[in-house]
Coordinates of C-alpha atoms and ligand atoms in Angstrom, one line a residue:
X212 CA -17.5 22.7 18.1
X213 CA -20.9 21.0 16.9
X214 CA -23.5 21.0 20.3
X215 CA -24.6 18.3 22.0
X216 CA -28.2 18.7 20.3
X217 CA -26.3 18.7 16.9
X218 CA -24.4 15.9 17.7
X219 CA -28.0 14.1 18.4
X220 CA -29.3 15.4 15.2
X221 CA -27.0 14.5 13.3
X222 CA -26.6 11.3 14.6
X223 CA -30.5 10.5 14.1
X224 CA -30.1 11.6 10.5
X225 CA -26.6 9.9 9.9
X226 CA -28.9 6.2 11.2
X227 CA -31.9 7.4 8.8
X228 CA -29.5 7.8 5.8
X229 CA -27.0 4.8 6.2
X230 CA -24.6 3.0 8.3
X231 CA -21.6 4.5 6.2
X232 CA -20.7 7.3 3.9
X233 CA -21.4 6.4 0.3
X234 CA -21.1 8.3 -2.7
X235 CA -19.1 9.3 -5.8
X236 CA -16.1 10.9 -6.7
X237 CA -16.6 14.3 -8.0
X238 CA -14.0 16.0 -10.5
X239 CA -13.7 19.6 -10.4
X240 CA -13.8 19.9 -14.2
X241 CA -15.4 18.1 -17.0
X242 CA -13.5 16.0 -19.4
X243 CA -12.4 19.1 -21.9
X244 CA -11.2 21.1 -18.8
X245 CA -14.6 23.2 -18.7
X246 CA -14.8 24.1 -14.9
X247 CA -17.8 22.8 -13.2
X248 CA -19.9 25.7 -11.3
X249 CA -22.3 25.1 -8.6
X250 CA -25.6 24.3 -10.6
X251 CA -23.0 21.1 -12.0
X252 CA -22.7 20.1 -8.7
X253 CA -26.1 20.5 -8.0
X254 CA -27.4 18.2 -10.9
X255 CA -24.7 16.1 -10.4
X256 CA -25.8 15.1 -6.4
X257 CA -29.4 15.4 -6.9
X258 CA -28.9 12.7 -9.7
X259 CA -26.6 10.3 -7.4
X260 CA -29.3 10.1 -4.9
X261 CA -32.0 9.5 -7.1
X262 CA -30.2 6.5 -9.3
X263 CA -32.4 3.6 -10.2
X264 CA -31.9 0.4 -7.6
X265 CA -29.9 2.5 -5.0
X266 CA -32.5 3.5 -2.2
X267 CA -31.0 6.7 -2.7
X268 CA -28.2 5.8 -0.7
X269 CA -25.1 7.6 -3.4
X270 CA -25.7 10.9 -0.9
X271 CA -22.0 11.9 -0.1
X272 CA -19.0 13.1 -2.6
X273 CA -15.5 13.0 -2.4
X274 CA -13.7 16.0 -4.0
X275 CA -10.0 16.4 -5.1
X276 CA -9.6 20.1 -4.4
X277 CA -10.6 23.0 -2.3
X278 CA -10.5 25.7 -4.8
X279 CA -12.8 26.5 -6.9
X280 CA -11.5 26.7 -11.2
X281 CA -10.6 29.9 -11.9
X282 CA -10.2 31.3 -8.6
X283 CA -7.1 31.7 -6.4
X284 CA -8.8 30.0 -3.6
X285 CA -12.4 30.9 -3.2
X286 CA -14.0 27.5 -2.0
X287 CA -14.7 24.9 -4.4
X288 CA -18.8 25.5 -5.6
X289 CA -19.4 21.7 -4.7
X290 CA -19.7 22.9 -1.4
X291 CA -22.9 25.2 -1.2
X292 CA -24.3 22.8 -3.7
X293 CA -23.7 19.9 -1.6
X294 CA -25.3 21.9 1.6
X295 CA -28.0 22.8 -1.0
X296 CA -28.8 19.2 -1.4
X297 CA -27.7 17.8 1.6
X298 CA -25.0 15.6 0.4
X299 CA -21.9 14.6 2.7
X300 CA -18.7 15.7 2.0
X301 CA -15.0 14.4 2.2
X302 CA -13.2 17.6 1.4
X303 CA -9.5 16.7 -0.6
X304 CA -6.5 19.5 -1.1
X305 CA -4.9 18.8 -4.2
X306 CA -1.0 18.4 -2.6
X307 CA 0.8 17.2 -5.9
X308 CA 1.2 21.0 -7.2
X309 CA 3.7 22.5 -5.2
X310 CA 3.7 24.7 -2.4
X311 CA 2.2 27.8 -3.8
X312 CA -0.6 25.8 -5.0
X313 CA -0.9 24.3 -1.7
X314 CA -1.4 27.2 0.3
X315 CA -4.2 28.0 -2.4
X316 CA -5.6 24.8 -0.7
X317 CA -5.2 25.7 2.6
X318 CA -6.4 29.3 2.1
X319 CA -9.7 27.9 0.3
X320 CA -10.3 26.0 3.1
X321 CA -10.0 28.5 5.6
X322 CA -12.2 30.3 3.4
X323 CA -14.5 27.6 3.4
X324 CA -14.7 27.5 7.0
X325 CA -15.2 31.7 7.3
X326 CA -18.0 31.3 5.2
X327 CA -19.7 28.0 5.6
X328 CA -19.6 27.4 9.3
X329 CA -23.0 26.8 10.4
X330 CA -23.8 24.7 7.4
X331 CA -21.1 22.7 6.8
X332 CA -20.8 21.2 10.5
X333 CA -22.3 18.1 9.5
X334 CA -22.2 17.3 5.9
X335 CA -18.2 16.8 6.4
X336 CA -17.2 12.8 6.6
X337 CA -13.3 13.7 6.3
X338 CA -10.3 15.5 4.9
X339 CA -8.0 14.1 3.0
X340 CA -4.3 15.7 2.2
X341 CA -3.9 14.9 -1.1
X342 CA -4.2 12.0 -3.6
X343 CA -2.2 9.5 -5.1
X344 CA 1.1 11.7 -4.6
X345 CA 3.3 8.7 -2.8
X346 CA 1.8 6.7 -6.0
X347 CA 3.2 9.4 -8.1
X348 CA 6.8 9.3 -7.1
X349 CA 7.1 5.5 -7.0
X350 CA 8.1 3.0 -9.2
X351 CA 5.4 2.8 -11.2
X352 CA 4.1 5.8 -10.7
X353 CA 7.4 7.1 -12.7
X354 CA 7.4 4.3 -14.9
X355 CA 3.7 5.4 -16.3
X356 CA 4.7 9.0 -16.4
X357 CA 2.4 10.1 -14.3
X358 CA 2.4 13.8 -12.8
X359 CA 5.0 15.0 -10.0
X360 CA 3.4 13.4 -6.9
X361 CA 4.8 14.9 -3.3
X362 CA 7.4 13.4 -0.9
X363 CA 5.7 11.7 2.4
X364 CA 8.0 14.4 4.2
X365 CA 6.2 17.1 2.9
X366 CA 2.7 15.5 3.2
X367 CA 2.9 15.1 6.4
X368 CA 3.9 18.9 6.5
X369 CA 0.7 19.5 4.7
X370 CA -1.0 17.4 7.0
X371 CA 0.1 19.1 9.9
X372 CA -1.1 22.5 8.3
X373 CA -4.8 21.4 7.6
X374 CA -4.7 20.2 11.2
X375 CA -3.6 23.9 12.1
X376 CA -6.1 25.2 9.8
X377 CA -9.0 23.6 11.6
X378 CA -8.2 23.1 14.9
X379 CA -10.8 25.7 17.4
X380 CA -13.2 26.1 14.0
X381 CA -16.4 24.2 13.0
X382 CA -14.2 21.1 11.1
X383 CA -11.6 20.2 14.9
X384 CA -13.3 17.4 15.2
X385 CA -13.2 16.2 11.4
X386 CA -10.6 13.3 11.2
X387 CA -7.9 14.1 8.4
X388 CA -6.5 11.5 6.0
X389 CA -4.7 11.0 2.8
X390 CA -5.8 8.9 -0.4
X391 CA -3.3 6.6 -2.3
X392 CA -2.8 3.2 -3.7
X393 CA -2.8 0.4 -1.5
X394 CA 1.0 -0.2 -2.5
X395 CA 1.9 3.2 -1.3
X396 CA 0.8 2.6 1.9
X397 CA 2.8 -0.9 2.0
X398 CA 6.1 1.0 1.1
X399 CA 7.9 1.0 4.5
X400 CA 9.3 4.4 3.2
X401 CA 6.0 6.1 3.4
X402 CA 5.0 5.0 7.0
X403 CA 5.3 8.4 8.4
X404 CA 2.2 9.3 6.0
X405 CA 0.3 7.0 7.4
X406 CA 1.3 8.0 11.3
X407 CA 0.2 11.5 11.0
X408 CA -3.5 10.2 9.5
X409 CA -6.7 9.7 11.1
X410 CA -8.0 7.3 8.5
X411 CA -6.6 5.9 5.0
X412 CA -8.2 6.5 1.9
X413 CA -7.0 3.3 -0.5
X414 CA -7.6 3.5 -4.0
X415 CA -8.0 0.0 -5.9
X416 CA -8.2 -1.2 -9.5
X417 CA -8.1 -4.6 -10.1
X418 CA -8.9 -4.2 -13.8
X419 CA -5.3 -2.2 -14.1
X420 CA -3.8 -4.9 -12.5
X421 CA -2.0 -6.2 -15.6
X422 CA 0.9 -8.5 -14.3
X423 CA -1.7 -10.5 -12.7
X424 CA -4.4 -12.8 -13.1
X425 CA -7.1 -9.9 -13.4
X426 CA -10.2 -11.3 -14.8
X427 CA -13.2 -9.4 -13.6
X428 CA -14.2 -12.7 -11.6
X429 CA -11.1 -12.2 -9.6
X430 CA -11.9 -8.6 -9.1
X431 CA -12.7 -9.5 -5.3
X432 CA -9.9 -11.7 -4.2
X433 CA -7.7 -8.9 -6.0
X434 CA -9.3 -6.5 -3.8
X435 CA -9.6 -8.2 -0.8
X436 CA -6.0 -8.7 -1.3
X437 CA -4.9 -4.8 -1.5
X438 CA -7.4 -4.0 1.3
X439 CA -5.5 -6.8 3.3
X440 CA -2.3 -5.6 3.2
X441 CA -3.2 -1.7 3.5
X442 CA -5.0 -2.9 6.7
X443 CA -1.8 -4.7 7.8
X444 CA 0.2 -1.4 8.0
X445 CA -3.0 0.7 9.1
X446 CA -2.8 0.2 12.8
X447 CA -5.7 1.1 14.4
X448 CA -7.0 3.3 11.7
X449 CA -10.0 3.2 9.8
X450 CA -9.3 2.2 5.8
X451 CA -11.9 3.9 4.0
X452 CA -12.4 3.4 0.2
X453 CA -11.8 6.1 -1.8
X454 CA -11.4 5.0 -5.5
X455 CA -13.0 1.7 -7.0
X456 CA -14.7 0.7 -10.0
X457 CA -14.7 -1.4 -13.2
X458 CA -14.8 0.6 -16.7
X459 CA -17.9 0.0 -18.5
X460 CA -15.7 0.5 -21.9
X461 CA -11.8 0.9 -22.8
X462 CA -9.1 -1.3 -23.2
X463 CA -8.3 -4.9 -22.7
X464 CA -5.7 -5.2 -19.1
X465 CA -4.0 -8.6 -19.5
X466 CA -7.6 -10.6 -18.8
X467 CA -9.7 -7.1 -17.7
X468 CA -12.4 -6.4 -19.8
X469 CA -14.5 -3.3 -20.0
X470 CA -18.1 -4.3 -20.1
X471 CA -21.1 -3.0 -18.8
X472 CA -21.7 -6.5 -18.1
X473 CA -17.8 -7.1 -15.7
X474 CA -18.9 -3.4 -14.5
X475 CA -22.1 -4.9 -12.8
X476 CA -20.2 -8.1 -11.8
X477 CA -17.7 -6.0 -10.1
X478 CA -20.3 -4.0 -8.7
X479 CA -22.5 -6.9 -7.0
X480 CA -18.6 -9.0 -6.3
X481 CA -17.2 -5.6 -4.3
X482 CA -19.8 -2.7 -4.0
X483 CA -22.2 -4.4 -2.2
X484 CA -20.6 -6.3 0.6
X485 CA -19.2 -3.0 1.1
X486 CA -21.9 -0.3 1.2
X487 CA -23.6 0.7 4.0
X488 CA -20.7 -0.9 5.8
X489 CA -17.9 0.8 5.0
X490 CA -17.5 4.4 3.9
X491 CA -16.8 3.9 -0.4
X492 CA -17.0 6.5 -3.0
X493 CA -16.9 4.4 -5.9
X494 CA -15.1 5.7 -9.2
X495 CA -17.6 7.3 -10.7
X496 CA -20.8 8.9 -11.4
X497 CA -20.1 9.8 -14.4
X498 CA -16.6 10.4 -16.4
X499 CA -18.2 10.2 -20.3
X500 CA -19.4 14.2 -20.3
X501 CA -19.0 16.0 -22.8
X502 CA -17.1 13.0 -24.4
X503 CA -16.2 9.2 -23.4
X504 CA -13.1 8.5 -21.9
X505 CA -11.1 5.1 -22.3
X506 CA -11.4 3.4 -20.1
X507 CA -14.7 4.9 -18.8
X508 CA -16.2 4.1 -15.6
X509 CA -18.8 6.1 -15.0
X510 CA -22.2 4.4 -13.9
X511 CA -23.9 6.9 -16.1
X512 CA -23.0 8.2 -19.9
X513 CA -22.4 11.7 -21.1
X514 CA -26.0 12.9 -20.3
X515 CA -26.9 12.5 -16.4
X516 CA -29.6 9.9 -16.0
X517 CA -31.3 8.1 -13.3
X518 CA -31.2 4.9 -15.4
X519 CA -28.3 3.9 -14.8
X520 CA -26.1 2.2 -17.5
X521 CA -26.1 -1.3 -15.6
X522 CA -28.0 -2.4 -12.9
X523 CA -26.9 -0.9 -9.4
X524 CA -29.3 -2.8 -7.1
X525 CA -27.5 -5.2 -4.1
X526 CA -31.0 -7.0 -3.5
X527 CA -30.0 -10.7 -3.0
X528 CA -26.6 -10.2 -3.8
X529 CA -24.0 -12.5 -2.1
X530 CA -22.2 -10.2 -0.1
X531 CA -19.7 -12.5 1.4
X532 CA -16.9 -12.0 -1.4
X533 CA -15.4 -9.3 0.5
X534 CA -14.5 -8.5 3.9
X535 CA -13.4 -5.1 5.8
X536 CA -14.2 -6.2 8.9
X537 CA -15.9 -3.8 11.5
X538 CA -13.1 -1.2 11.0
X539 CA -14.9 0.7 8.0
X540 CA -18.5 1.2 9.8
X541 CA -16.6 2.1 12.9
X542 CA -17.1 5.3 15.1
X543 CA -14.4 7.2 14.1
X544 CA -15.9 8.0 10.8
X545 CA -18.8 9.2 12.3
X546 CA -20.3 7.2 9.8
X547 CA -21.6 4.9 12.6
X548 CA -25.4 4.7 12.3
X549 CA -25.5 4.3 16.4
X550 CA -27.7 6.9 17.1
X551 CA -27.1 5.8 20.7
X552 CA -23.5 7.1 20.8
X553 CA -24.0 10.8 19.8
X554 CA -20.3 11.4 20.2
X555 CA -18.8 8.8 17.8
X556 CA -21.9 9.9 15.3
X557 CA -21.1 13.4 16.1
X558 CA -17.3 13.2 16.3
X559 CA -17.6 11.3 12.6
X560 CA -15.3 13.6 10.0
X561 CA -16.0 16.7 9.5
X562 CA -13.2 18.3 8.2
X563 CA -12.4 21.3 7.2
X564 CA -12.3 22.5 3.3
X565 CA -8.5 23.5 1.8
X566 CA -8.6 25.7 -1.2
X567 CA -6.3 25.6 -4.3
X568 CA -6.2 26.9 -7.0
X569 CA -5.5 24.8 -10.2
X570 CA -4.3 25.8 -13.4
X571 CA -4.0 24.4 -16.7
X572 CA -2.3 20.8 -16.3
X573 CA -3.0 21.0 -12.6
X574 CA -7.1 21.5 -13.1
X575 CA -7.1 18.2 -15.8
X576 CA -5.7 16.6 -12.9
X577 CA -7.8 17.7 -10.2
X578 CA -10.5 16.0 -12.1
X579 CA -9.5 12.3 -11.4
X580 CA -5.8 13.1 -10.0
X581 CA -4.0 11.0 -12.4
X582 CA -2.9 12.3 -15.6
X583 CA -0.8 15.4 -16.2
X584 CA -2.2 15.6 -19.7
X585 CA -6.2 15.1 -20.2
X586 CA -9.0 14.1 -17.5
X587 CA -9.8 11.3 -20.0
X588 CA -6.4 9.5 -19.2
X589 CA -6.9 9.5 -15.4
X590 CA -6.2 6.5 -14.7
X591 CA -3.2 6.2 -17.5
X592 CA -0.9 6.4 -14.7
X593 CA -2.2 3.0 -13.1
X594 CA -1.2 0.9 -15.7
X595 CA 1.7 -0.6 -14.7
X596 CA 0.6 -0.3 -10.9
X597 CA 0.4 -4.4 -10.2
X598 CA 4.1 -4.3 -10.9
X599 CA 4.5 -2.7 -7.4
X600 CA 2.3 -5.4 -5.7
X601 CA 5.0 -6.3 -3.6
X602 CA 6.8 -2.6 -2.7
X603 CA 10.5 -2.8 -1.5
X604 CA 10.8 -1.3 1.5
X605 CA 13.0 1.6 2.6
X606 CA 14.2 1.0 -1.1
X607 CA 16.9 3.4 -2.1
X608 CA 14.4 5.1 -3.8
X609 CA 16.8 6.9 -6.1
X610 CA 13.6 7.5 -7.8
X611 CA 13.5 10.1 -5.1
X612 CA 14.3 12.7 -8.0
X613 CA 11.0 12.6 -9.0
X614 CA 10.3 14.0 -6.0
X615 CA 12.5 16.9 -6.1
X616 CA 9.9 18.9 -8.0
X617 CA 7.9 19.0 -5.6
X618 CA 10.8 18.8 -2.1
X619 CA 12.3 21.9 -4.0
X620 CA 8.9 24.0 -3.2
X621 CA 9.2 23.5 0.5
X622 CA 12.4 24.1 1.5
X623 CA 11.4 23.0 5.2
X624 CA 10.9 19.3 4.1
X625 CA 14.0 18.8 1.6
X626 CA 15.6 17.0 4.4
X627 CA 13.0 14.7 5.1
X628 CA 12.8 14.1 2.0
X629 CA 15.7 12.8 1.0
X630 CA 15.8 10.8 3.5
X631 CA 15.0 7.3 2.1
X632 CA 14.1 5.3 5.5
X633 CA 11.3 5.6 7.5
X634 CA 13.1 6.4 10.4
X635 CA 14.2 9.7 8.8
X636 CA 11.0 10.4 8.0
X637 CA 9.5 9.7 11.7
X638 CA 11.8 12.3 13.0
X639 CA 10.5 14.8 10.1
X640 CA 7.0 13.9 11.3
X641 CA 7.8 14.9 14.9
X642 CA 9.6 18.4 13.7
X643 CA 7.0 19.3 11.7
X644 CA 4.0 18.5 14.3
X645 CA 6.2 21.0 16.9
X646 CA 5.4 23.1 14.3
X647 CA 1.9 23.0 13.6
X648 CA 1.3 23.3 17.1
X649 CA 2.4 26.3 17.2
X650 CA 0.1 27.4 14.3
X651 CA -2.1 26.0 15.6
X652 CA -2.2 28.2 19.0
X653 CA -1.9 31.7 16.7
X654 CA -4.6 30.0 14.6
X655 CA -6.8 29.6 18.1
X656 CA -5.4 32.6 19.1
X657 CA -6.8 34.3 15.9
X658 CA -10.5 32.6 16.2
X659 CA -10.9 33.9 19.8
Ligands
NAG781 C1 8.5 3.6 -1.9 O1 8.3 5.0 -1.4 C2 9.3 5.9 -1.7 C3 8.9 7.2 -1.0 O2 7.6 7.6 -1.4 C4 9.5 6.0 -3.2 O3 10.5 6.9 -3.5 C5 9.8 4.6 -3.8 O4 9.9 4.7 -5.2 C6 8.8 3.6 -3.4 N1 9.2 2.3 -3.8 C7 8.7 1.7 -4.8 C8 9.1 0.3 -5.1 O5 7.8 2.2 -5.6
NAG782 C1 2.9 14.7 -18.8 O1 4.0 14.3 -18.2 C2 5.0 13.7 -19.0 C3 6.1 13.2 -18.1 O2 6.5 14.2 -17.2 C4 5.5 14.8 -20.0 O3 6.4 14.2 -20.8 C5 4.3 15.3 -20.8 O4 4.7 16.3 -21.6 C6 3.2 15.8 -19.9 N1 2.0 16.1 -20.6 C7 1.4 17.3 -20.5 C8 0.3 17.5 -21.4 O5 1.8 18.1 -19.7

C-alpha cells in the first residue's frame, strides 16, 4: 500500500499534470508484426508529451497486453519505459486468447509487480480485463469475422483472478475494469461483466457507424449517444474512454470521411470537451509505421513527429458538444486533480500489470485488438458495429458458439457460459468471486 506521503505526492503531481488521465493507445507491435522493445516505447511517450498544441498533456498510455513479444510472460517493455518517462499507465490483459494465454497475462503481471513495485505505484490509472471480447462474440462482432472474443462468464473469472493477483501488493488499490463497445455493455446478457468492474472502458467510433447518419458533423451526438446509454447500465461506475478517434485516411462509412480535415473536427467536436475532464486515450498516436493502414487514425504518420498531422490544440474550442458529466474526473480514477483529498488522488488506479504471451495471430491483435489477420485491419471488425445500436437483450444468443472457443479453455465457466440470461451469469459471478477470495488469502498469505 502506497504511504500517506505518497499518496500526497502523488496527488500534488496528479493536479500539476491534469485533472484526468490522457493519453494514447499503445499497440504492442508495429503494423508488420515487428515487436516493439523498450526504446519504442520510449520514443513513442516522450513524443506524445511533446506534440505541438497539447501543453504536453498526452502523458499516460493504455496498453492491450501484459506480456512482452516473444516472451512467455516477462512484463510488457512499455512498462520501465513508461517509469522511464513518467507516463501513466492503464495496464490491459489480452483475455480473447484462451486460457493458457491468459494465465501468460496474469503471470506477467505478477511479474510486473515482483519487479516494478516501488516504481510503478503511481504511474498506474487502471487495469482493464480484456478488450472488445463481449464485442467479439456478438452479433456483429460475428458478422464482421472478427477474432474469438471471450464469454462474460469467463471474464468475470478473469476478473476475479487479476483482483487475486493484486490484492496485499503495490496495485490493491488500483480499480480493475474491462474495455468494450458501448453496445456490449447495453446487452442485458453481459451485465455480470459490468458488476464485477470498478470502471468501464467504452470504445466508440462514429465513423464505423454505417447504418446511421454518420457524417463527421454528427460525430458528437453519435457519441454522446453511445456514452449515454453505456452510462445508463453503468451504475455508479466511472465510464472512462478507452478508444476514440476519426481516421485521417481510409474508406468512405455510409457519410464518414477520412480527412485530416473531419480528423480535426472530430477532434475539437469530442476530444476537447473531454480532456482534462475525463480519463480518454484517444485511438492513436500513431498506427501508419512502417506502413499506412486503412483507415488510419493516427495523429502522426509513419515517422514520429511533434508536428502533428492536424492541429491538436482545444484553445477556444466550444466544448459544449459533449457531455460526461462529473463521473469521468471523479475520485475513483484517482485522476481527480484535488490535491486536497490525498485518498481519492491516491486511491486513483493503480493496477497491477497481467502478462501474456501472444503469438502469431494473437500479437497482430494485441496491437489494436480487432483483427485476427493484420494490425492494419484493426478496426475491420467494427464495420457493421451500428447494426447492434439497439442490442437485444438476454437474446438467445445462439451466437453463443462463437464463444465456445474460448468457454472450451476454462472448463470452470462452461456453465456460465451457456447460460444466455443475466441471471445465470450473476450466479457465475458470485461462484467465481468465492473463489478468488480464496486466492486471494494464499496470494496474501504468499506476500507476507
Ligand atoms: C449479447 O451478448 C451475448 C453474450 O455476450 C451475445 O452472445 C449476444 O450475441 C449479444 N447480442 C447481440 C445482439 O449481439
Ligand atoms: C480471421 O478469422 C476468420 C474468421 O474466423 C478466418 O476465416 C480467417 O482465416 C482468419 N484470418 C487469419 C489471418 O487468421
Amino acid at each position: 500500500m502506497p504511504s500517506t506521503s505518497n499518496l500526497l505526492a502523488l496527488a500534488a503531481a496528479v493536479s500539476t499534470a491534469s485533472a484526468a488521465f490522457q493519453g494514447f493507445n499503445y499497440g504492442a507491435s508495429y503494423g508488420d508484426g515487428t515487436v516493439k522493445v523498450q526504446s519504442n516505447f520510449e520514443d513513442e511517450f516522450n513524443n506524445a508529451a511533446s506534440l505541438v498544441g497539447t501543453d504536453g498533456a498526452f502523458t499516460s498510455a493504455r496498453l492491450y497486453t501484459m506480456v512482452q513479444g516473444g516472451s512467455t510472460n516477462d512484463p510488457i517493455s512499455a512498462i520501465p519505459a513508461a517509469i522511464k518517462t513518467k507516463t501513466s499507465l492503464l495496464l490491459g490483459l489480452w483475455a480473447s486468447a484462451g486460457r493458457t494465454s491468459f494465465d501468460n497475462e496474469i503471470a506477467a503481471l505478477k511479474n510486473t509487480i515482483d519487479q516494478y513495485c516501488g516504481e510503478i505505484d503511481d504511474l498506474v490509472a487502471g487495469i482493464s480485463v480484456g478488450s472488445e471480447d463481449l464485442y467479439r462474440i456478438s452479433e456483429t462482432g460475428i458478422a464482421a469475422d472478427s477474432d474469438p472474443g471471450c464469454s462474460p462468464a469467463t471474464l468475470v473469472d478473469y476478473i476475479a483472478e487479476t483482483r487475486a493477483a493484486i490484492k496485499g501488493t503495490c496495485l490493491s488499490a488500483i480499480p480493475v475494469g474491462h474495455v468494450d463497445t458501448w453496445n456490449a455493455y447495453s446487452n442485458d446478457s453481459n451485465s455480470a461483466v459490468i458488476e464485477a468492474c470498478d470502471w468501464l472502458g467504452m470504445d466508440t467510433y462514429p465513423y464505423y457507424q454505417d447504418t446511421e447518419n454518420n457524417p463527421v458533423s454528427e460525430g458528437a451526438s453519435l457519441f454522446q449517444a453511445a456514452f449515454d446509454k453505456v452510462t445508463a447500465v453503468a451504475g455508479s461506475r466511472e465510464i472512462w474512454i478507452t478508444e476514440t478517434g476519426w481516421p485521417v485516411s481510409g474508406d468512405t462509412y455510409n457519410k464518414a470521411v477520412a480527412s485530416t480535415k473531419n480528423a480535426r473536427t472530430y477532434w475539437e467536436d469530442v476530444g476537447c470537451p473531454m480532456f482534462g475532464v475525463t480519463n480518454v486515450w484517444w485511438y492513436t498516436l500513431q498506427d501508419a509505421a512502417p506502413t499506412t493502414p486503412n483507415p488510419s487514425f493516427g495523429v502522426v504518420g509513419s515517422t514520429l513527429s511533434k508536428t502533428p498531422l492536424y492541429d491538436l490544440s482545444c484553445d477556444g474550442v466550444d466544448k459544449t458538444k459533449i457531455s460526461t458529466g462529473s463521473g469521468s474526473s471523479g475520485s475513483s480514477s484517482g485522476s481527480s486533480s484535488s490535491s486536497s483529498d490525498s485518498d481519492s488522488a491516491a486511491t486513483p488506479s493503480t493496477p497491477a500489470t497481467p502478462a501474456s504471451t501472444p503469438t502469431g495471430a494473437q500479437y497482430s491483435a494485441s496491437y489494436g485488438g480487432y483483427s485476427n489477420s493484420t494490425a492494419t485491419g484493426i478496426h475491420s471488425a467494427y464495420t457493421t458495429l451500428a447494426a447492434a445500436s439497439t442490442p437485444t437483450s438476454g437474446s438467445s444468443s445462439g451466437s453463443g458458439s462463437d464463444s465456445g472457443s474460448d468457454s472450451g479453455s476454462s472448463a470452470s465457466t462452461a456453465a456460465g457460459s451457456s447460460s444466455t440470461d443475466a441471471a445465470g451469469s450473476s450466479s457465475g459471478a458470485q461462484l467465481n468471486s468465492f473463489g478468488a477470495a480464496a486466492v486471494a488469502l494464499i496470494l496474501a498469505v504468499a506476500v507476507l
